Coordinates of C-alpha atoms and ligand atoms in Angstrom, one line a residue:
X23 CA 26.5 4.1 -34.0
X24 CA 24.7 3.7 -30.5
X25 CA 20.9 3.7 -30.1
X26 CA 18.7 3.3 -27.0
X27 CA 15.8 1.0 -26.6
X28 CA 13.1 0.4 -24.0
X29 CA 13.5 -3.2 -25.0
X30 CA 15.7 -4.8 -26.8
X31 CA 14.9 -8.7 -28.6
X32 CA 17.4 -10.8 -29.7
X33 CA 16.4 -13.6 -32.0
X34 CA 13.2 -13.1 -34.5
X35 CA 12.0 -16.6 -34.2
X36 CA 8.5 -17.0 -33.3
X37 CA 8.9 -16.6 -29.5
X38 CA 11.2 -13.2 -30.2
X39 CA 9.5 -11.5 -32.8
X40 CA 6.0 -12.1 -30.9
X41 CA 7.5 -10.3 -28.2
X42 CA 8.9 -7.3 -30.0
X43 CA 5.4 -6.8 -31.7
X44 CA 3.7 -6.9 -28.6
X45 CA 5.9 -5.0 -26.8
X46 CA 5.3 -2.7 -29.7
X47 CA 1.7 -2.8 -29.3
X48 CA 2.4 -1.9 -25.5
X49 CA 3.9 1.3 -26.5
X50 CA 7.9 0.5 -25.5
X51 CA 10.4 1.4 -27.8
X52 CA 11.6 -1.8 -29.6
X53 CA 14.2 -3.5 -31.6
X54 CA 14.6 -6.8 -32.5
X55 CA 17.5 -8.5 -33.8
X56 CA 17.8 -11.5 -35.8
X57 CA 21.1 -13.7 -37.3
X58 CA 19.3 -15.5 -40.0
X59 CA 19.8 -14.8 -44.2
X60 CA 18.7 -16.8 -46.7
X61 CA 20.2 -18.3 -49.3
X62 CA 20.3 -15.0 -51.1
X63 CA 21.8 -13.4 -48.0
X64 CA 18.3 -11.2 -47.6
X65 CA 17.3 -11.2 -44.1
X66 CA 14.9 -14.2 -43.1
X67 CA 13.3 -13.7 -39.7
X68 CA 10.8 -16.4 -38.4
X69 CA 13.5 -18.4 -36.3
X70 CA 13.8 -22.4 -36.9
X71 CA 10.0 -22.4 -37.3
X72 CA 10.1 -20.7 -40.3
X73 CA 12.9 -21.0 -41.9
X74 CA 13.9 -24.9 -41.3
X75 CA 11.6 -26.3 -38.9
X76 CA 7.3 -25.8 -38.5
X77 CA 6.4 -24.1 -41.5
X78 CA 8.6 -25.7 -44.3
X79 CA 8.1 -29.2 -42.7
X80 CA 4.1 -28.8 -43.2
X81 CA 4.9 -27.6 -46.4
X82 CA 6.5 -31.2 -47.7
X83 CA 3.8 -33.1 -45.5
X84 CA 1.1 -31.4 -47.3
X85 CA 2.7 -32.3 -50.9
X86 CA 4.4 -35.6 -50.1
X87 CA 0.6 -36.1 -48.4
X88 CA -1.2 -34.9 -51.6
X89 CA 0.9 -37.7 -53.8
X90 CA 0.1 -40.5 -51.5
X91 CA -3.7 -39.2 -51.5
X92 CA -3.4 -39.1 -55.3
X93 CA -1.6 -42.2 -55.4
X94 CA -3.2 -44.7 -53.2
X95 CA -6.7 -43.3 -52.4
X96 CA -8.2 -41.1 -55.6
X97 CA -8.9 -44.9 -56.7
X98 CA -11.7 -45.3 -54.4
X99 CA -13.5 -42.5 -55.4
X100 CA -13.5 -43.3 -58.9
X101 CA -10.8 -41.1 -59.7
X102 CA -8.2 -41.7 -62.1
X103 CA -4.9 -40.3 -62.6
X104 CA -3.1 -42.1 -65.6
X105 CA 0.9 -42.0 -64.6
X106 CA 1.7 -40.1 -61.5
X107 CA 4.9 -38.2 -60.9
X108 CA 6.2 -36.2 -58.5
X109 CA 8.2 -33.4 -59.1
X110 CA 11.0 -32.7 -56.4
X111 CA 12.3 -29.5 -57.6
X112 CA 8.7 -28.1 -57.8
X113 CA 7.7 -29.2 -54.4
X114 CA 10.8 -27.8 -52.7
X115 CA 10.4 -24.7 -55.0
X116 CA 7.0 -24.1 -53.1
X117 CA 8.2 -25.1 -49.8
X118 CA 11.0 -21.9 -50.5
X119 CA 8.1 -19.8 -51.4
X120 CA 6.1 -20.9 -48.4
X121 CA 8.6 -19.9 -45.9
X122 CA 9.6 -16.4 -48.1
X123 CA 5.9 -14.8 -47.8
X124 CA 6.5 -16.1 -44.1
X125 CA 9.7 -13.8 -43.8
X126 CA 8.5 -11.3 -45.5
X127 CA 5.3 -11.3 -43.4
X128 CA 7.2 -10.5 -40.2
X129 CA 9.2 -8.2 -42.0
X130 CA 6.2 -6.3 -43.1
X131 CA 4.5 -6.7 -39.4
X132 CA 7.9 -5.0 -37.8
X133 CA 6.9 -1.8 -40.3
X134 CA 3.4 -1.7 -39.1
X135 CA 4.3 -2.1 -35.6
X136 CA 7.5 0.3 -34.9
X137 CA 9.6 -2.4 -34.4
X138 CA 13.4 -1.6 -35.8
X139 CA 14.3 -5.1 -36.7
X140 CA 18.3 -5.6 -37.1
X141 CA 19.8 -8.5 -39.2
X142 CA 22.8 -9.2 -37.4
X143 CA 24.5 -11.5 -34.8
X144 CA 23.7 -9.5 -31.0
X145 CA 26.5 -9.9 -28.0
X146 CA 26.2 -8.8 -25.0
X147 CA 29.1 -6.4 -24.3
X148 CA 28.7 -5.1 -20.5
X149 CA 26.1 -4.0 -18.3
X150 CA 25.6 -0.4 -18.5
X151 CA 23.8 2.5 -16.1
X152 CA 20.1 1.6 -16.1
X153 CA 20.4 -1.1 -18.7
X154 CA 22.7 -3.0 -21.5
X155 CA 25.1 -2.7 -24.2
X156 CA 24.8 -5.3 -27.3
X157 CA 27.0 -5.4 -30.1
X158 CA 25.4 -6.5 -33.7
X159 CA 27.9 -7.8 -36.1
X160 CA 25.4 -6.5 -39.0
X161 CA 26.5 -4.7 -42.7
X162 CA 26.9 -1.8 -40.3
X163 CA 28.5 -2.5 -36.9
X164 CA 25.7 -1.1 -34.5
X165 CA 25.7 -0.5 -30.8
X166 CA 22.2 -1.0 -28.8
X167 CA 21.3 -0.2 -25.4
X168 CA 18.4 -1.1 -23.9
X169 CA 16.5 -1.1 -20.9
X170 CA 15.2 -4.5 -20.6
X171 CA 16.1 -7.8 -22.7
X172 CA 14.4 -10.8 -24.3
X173 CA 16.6 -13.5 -24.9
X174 CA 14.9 -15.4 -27.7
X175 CA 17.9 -17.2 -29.2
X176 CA 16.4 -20.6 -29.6
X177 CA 17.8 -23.8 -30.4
X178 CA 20.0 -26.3 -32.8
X179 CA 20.3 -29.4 -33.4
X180 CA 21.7 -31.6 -31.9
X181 CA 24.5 -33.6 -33.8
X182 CA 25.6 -37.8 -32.7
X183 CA 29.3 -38.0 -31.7
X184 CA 31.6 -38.3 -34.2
X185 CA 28.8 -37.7 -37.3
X186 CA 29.2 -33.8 -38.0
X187 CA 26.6 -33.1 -40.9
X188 CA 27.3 -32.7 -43.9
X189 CA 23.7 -32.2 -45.4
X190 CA 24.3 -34.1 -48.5
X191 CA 24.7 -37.7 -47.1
X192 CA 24.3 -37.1 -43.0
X193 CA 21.1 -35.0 -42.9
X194 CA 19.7 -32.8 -39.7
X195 CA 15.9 -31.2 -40.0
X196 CA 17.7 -28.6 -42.2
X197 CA 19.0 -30.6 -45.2
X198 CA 16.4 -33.5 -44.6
X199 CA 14.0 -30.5 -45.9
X200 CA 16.1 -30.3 -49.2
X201 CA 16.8 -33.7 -50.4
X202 CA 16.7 -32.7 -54.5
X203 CA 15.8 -36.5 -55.1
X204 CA 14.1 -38.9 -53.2
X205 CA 16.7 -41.6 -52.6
X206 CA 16.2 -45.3 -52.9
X207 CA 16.7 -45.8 -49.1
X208 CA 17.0 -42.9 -45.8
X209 CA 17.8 -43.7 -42.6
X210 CA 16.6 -42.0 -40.2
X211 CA 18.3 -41.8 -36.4
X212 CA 15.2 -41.0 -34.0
X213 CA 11.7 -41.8 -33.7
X214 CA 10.5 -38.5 -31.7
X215 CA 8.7 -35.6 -33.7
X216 CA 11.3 -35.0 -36.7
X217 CA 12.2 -38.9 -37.4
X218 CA 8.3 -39.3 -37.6
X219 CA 7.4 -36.1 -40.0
X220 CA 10.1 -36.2 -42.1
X221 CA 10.3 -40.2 -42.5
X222 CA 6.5 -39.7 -43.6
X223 CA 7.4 -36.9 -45.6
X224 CA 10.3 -39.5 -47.8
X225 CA 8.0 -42.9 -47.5
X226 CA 5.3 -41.0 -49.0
X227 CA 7.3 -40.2 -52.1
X228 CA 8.5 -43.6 -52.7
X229 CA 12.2 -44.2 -50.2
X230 CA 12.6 -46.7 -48.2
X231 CA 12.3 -45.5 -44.5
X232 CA 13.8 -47.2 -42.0
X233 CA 14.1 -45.3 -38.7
X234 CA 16.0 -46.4 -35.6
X235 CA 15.2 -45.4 -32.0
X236 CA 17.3 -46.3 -29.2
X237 CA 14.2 -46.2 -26.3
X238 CA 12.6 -49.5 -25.9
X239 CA 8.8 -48.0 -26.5
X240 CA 7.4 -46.1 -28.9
X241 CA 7.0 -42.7 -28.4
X242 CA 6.6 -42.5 -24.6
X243 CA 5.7 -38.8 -24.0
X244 CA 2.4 -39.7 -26.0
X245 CA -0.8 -41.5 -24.1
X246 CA 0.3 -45.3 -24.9
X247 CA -3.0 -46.3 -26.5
X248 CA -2.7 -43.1 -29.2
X249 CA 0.9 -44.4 -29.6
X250 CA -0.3 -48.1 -30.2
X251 CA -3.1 -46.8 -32.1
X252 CA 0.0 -44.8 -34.4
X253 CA 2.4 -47.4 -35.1
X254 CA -0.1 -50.1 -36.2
X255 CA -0.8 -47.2 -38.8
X256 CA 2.9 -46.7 -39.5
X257 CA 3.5 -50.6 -39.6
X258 CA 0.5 -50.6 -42.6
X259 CA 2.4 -47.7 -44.9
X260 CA 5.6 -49.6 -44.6
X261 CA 7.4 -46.8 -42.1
X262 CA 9.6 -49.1 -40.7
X263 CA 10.8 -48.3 -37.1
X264 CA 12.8 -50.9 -34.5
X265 CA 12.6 -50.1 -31.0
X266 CA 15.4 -50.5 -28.5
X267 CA 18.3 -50.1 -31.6
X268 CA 21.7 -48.6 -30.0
X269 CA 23.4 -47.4 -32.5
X270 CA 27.5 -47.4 -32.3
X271 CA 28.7 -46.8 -35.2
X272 CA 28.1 -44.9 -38.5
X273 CA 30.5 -44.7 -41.8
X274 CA 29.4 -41.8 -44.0
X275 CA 31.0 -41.4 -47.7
X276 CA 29.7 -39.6 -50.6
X277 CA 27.9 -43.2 -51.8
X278 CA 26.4 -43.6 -49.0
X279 CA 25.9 -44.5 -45.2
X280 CA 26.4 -47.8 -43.3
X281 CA 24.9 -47.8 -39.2
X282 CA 26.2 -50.6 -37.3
X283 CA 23.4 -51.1 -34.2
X284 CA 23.2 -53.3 -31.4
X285 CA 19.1 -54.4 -31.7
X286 CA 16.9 -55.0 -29.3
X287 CA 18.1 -58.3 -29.1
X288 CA 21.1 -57.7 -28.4
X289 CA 22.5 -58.9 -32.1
X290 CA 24.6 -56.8 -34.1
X291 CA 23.0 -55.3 -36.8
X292 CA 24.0 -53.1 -39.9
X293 CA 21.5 -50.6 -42.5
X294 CA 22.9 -49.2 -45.4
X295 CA 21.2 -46.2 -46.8
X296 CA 21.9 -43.4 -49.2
X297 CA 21.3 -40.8 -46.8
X298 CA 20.8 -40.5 -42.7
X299 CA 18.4 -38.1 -40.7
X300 CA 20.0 -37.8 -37.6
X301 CA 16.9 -36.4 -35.0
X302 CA 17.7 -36.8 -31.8
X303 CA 16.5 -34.0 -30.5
X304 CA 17.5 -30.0 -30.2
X305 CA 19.8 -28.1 -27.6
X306 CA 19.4 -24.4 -26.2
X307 CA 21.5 -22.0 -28.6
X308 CA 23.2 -19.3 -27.0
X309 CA 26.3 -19.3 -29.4
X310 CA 27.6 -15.8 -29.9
X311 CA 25.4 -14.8 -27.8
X312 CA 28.4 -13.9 -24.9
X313 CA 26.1 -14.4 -22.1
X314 CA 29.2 -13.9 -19.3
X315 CA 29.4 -10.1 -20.6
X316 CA 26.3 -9.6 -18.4
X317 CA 26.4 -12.5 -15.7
X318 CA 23.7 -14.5 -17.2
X319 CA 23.1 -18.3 -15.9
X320 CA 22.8 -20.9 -17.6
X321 CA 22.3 -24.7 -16.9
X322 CA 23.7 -28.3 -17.0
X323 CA 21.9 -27.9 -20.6
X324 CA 23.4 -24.5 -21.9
X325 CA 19.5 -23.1 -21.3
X326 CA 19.4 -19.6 -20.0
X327 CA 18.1 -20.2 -16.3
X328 CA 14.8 -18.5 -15.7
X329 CA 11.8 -18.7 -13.2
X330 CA 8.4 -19.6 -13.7
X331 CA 7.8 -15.8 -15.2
X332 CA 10.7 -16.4 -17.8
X333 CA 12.9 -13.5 -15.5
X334 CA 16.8 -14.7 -15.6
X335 CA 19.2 -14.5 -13.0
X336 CA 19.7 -10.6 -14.1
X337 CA 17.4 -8.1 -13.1
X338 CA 15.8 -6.5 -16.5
X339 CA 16.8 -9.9 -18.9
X340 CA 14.3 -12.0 -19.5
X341 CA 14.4 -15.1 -21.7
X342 CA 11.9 -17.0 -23.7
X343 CA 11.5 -20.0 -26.1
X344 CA 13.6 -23.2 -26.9
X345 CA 17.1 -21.4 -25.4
X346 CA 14.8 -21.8 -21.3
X347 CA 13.1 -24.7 -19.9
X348 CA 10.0 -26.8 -20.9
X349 CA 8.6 -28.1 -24.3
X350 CA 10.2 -27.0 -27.5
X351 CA 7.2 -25.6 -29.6
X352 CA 6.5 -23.2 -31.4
X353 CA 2.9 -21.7 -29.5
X354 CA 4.8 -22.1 -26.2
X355 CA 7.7 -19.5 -27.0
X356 CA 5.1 -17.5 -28.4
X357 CA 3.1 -17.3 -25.0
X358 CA 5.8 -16.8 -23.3
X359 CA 6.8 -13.9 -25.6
X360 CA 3.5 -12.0 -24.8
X361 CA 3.4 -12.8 -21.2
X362 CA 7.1 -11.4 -20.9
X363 CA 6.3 -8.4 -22.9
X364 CA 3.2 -7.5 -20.8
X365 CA 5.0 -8.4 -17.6
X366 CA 7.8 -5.6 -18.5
X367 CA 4.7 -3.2 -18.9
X368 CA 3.4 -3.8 -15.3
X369 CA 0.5 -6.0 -16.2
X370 CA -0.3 -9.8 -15.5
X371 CA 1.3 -11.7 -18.2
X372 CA 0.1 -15.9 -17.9
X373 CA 1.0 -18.8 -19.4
X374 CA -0.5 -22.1 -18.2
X375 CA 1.6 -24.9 -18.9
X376 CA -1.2 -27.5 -18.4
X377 CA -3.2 -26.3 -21.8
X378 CA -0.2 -26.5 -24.2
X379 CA -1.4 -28.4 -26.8
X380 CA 1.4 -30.8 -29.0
X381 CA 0.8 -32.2 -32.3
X382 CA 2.8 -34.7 -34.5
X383 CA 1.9 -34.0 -38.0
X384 CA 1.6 -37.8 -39.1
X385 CA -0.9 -39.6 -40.9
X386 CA -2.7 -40.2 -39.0
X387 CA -2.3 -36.8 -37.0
X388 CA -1.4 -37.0 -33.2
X389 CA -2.5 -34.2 -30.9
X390 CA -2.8 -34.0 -27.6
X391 CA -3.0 -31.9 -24.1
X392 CA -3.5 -32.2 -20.7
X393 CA -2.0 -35.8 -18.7
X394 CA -1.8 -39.1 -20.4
X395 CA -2.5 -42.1 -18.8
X396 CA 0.8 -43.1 -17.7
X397 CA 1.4 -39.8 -16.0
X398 CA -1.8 -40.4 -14.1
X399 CA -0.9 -43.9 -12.9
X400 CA 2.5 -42.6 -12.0
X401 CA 1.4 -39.5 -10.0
X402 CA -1.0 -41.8 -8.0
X403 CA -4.3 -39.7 -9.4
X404 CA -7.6 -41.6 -9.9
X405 CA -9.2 -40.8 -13.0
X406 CA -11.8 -42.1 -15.7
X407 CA -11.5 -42.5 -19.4
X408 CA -14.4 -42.3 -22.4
X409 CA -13.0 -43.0 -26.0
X410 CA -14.6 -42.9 -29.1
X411 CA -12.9 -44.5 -32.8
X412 CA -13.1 -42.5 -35.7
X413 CA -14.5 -45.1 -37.7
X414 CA -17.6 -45.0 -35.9
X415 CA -17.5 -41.5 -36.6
X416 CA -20.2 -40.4 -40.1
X417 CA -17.3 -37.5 -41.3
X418 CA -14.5 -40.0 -40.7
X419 CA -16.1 -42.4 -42.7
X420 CA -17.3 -40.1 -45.6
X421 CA -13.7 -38.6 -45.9
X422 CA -12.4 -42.2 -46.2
X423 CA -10.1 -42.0 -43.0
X424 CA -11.2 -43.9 -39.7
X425 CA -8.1 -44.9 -38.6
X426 CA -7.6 -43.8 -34.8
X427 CA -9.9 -42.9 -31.8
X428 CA -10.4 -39.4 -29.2
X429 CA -9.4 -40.6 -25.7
X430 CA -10.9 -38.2 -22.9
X431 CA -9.7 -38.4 -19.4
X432 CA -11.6 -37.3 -16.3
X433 CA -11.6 -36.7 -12.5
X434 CA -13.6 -38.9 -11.4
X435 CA -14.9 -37.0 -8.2
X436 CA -15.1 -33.3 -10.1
X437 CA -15.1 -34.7 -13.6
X438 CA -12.6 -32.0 -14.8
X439 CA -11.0 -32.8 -17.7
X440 CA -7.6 -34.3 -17.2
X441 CA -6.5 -34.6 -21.0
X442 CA -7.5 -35.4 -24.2
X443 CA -5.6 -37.4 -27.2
X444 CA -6.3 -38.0 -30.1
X445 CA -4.8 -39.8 -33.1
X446 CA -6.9 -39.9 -36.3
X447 CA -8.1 -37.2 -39.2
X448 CA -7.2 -33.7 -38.0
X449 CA -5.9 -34.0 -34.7
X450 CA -4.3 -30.8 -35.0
X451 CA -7.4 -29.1 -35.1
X452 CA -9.6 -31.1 -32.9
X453 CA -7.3 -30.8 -30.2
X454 CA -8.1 -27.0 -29.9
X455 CA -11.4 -27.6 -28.4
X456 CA -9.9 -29.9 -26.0
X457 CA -7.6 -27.1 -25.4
X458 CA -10.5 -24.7 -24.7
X459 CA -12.4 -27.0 -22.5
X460 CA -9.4 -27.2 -20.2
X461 CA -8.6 -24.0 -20.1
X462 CA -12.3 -22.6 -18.7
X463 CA -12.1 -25.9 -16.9
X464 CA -14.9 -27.9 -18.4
X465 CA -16.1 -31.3 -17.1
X466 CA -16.5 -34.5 -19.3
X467 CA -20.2 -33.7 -18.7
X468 CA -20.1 -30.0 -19.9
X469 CA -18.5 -31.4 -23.2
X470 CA -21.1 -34.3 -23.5
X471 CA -24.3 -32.0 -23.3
X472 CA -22.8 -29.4 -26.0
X473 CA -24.6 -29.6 -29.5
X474 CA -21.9 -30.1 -32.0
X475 CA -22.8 -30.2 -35.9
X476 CA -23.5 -33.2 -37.8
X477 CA -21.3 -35.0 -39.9
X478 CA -18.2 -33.4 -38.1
X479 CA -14.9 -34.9 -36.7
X480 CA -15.2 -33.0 -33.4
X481 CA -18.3 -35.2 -32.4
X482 CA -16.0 -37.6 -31.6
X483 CA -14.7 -35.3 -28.9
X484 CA -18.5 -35.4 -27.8
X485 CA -18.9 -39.2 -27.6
X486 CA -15.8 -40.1 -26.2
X487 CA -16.9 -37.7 -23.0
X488 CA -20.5 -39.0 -22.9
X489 CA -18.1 -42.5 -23.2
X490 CA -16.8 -41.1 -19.7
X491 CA -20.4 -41.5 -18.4
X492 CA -20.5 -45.0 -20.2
X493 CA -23.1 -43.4 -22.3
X494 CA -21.9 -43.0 -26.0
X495 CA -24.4 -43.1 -28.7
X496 CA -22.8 -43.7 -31.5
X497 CA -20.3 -46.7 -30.3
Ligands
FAD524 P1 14.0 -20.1 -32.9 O1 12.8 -20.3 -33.7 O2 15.0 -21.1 -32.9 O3 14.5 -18.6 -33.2 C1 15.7 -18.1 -32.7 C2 16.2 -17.1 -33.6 O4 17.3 -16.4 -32.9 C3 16.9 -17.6 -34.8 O5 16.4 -16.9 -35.9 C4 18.4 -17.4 -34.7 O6 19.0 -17.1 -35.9 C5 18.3 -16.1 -33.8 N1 19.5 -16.0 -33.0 C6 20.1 -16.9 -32.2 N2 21.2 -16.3 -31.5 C7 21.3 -15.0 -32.0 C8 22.1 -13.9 -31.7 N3 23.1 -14.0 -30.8 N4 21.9 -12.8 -32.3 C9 20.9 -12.6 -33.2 N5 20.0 -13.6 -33.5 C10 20.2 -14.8 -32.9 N6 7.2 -26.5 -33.2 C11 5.8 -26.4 -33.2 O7 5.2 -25.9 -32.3 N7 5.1 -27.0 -34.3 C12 5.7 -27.6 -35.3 O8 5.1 -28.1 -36.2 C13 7.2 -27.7 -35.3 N8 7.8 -28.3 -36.3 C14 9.2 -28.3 -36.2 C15 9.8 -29.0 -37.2 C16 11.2 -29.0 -37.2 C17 11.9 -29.7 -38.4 C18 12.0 -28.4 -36.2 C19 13.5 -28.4 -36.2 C20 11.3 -27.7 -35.2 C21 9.9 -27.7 -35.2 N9 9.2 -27.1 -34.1 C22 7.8 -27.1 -34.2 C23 9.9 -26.4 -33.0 C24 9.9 -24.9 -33.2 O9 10.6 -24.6 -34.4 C25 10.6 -24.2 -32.1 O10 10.0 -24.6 -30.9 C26 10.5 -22.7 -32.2 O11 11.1 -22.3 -33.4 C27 11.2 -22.0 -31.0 O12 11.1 -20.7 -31.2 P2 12.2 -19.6 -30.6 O13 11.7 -18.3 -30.9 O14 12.4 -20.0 -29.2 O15 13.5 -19.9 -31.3
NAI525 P1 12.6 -35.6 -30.0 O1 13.0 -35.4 -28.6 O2 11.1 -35.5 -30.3 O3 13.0 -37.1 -30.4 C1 14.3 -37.6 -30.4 C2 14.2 -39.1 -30.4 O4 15.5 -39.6 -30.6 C3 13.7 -39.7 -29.1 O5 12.7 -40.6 -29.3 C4 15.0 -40.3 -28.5 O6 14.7 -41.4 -27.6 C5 15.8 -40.7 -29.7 N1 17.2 -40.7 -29.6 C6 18.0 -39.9 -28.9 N2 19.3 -40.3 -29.0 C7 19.3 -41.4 -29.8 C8 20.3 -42.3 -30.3 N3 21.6 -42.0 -30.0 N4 19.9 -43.3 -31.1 C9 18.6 -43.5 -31.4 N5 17.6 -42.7 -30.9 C10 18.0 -41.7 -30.2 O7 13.5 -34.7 -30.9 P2 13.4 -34.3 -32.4 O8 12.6 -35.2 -33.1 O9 14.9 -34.1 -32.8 O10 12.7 -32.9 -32.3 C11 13.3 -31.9 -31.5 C12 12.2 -31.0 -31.0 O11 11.7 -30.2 -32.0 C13 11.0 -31.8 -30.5 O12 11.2 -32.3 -29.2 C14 9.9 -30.8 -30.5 O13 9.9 -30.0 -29.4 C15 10.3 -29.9 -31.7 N6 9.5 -30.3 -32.9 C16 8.1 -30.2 -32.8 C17 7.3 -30.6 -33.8 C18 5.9 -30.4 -33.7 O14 5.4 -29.8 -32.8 N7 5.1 -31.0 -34.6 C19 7.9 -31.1 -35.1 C20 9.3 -31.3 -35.0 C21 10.1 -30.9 -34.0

């Protein structure tokens, strides 16, 4: 069977299936067509984020979060809980159910919008008159043709040498999401954005976390004081991480896993565990994917080559998400999914790089955007900084949780905010009104003389820009 498209989108992840619906919404003819099943072989579309990554990762934070809450902290407001237990199979029975209304939510959107969504693997066959050929290995062997492409095939992770996973003893963000009990001690391998979340995710529930990172400092993409800031936090709940560990070795069996390391010291060094995260970060996925068919570029990396408007090195393919350049998040491949789709439809399509917000869903939370510090020294570009701690902060201190501080960062001659990080009670959220103020290009100033409502959170983001000005109230 052969059917023609305006556009055709291949991978339903959150940067593909944005694209198809906007598209939709555009009025192009649309597929989109997506690999993943479930466990039950139904069709799961939502990408990594969905199905193994954003969504059922906040799903164990929030429970493995409400346990420690319950466990450690009820106390102090007079609340009692008697003998508290947590129930694996129950939490990772909602986190299933989490990410299934997800699926079927995009499923359900596809209806609504006109979007034909196949569940299949699509590769490109040839180029064709006025478009392309892709085959998808679905139930039913299907032929598409369409006239323009999104390439939205994401990413995987990225496996040591020599250590395939298994997911029962050598763990990657998939299985690490599934462990049916907790065990008496995890490893993890990689203190970026996984190693943190789902180390937190295990400590809370009672393992013993040890996590080894082979960089020297502590999460160097993040503004150094926030980092600081997060690890004396980390070092308090017992999440232990050493710096600067190379690891060289690791013997897996069904008992169990030994790494042998080379610490920062230089000594030899060996942690047993029951079970190893390995995340050392993701690489672009084009597998199956047969780029060649068509000419398609890719880098050094295996991502699909693109310019700054996500165009490929083939007129009429575009690509978007974790399989091109830049961060790996979720809100980026979505922005870039829109701006493609409206770009194919003649209008102005934008994304601006400089207002993508990142968040590491810790406790405490830390969320950021703009320039840290360190990138400001390093460029050569003056700048001024106000921060604020939470524990001056009324909210902070009526919900119990002052760890952490709002750093703001200024020009000083034009007093345009440079960037804004934050590490402390909902980071996440706070860090969308940074994200605003960047965007329409406020000044420390502009932020300073806005009336935000008492007792909230986001008044630190007020003081530590009147702290810019050297004129905080409250600290
Ligand atoms: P993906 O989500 O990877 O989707 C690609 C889709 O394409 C997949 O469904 C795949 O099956 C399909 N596909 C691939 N090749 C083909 C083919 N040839 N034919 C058909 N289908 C194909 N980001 C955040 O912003 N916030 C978070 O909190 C966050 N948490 C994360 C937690 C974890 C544990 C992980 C692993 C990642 C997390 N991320 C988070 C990153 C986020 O998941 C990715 O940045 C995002 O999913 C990228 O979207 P995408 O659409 O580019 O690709
Ligand atoms: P990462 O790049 O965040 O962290 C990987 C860490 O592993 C780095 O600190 C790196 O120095 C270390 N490392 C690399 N090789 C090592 C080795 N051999 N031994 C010891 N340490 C080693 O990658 P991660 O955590 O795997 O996540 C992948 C991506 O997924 C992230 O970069 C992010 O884009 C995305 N993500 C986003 C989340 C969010 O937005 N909250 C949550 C989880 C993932």
């Amino acid at each position: 069977m052969e059917m023609h498209f305006d556009v055709i989108v291949i991978g339903a992840g959150p940067g593909g299936y944005i694209a198809a619906i906007r598209a939709a919404q555009l009025g192009m003819k649309v597929a989109c067509v997506d690999a993943w099943k479930n466990k039950d072989g139904k069709p799961a579309p939502g990408g990594t984020c969905n199905n193994i990554g954003c969504i059922p990762s906040k799903a164990l934070l929030q429970s493995s979060e409400n346990f420690e809450q319950a466990k450690h902290h009820f106390g102090t407001h007079g609340i009692s809980t008697g003998d508290l237990r947590m129930d694996v199979t129950t939490m990772l029975e909602r986190k299933n159910q989490v990410v299934k209304s997800s699926n079927e939510g995009i499923l359900y959107l596809f209806r609504k919008n006109k979007v034909q969504f196949f569940n299949g693997l699509a590769s490109f066959t040839r180029t064709v008159d006025g478009g392309f050929e892709v085959s998808v290995a679905a139930d039913e062997a299907v032929t598409l043709v369409g006239k323009q492409i999104i390439v939205a095939t994401g990413s995987n992770v990225r496996p040591l040498p020599n250590l395939p996973f298994d997911e029962r003893v050598v763990l990657s963000n998939d299985g690490a999401l599934d462990i049916a009990a907790v065990p008496d001690r995890l490893a993890v391998i990689g203190a970026g954005v996984i190693g943190l979340e789902l180390g937190s995710v295990w400590r809370r529930l009672g393992a013993d976390v040890t996590i080894l990172e082979g960089l020297p400092s502590f999460l160097p993409i993040v503004d150094q004081a926030i980092a600081k800031e997060a690890k004396k936090a980390f070092d308090k709940q017992g999440l232990k991480i050493e710096l600067g560990a190379k690891v060289r070795e690791v013997n897996a069996t069904e008992a169990g896993v030994t790494i042998h390391y080379t610490d920062s010291q230089g000594q030899t060094q060996s942690l047993q565990a029951d079970k190893v995260i390995v995340a050392i970060g993701r690489v672009p996925n084009t597998e199956g994917l047969n780029p060649a068919a068509v000419g398609l570029q890719l880098d050094e990396r295996g991502a699909v080559l693109v310019d700054d408007e996500c165009r490929t090195s083939v007129p009429g393919i575009w690509a978007i998400g974790d399989v091109v350049r830049g961060p790996m998040l979720a809100h980026k491949a979505e922005e870039e999914g829109v701006a493609v789709a409206e770009r194919i439809a003649g209008q102005h399509g934008h994304v601006d790089f400089n207002t993508i917000p990142n968040v590491i869903y810790t406790s405490p939370e830390i969320a950021w955007v703009g320039r840290t510090e360190q990138q400001l020294k390093e460029q050569g570009t003056a700048y001024r900084i106000g921060s604020f701690p939470f524990m001056a902060n009324g909210r902070a201190r009526a919900l119990g949780d002052t760890p952490g501080l709002v750093k703001v960062i200024a020009d000083p001659a034009t007093d345009e905010i440079l960037g804004v990080h934050v590490v402390g009670p909902q980071a996440s959220e706070l860090v969308a009104e940074a994200v605003i103020a960047m965007a329409f290009k406020a000044s420390s100033e502009d932020i300073a003389r806005i009336c935000f409502a008492h007792p909230t959170l986001s008044e630190t983001f007020k003081e530590a820009s009147l702290a810019v000005d050297k004129r905080a109230l409250n600290f």
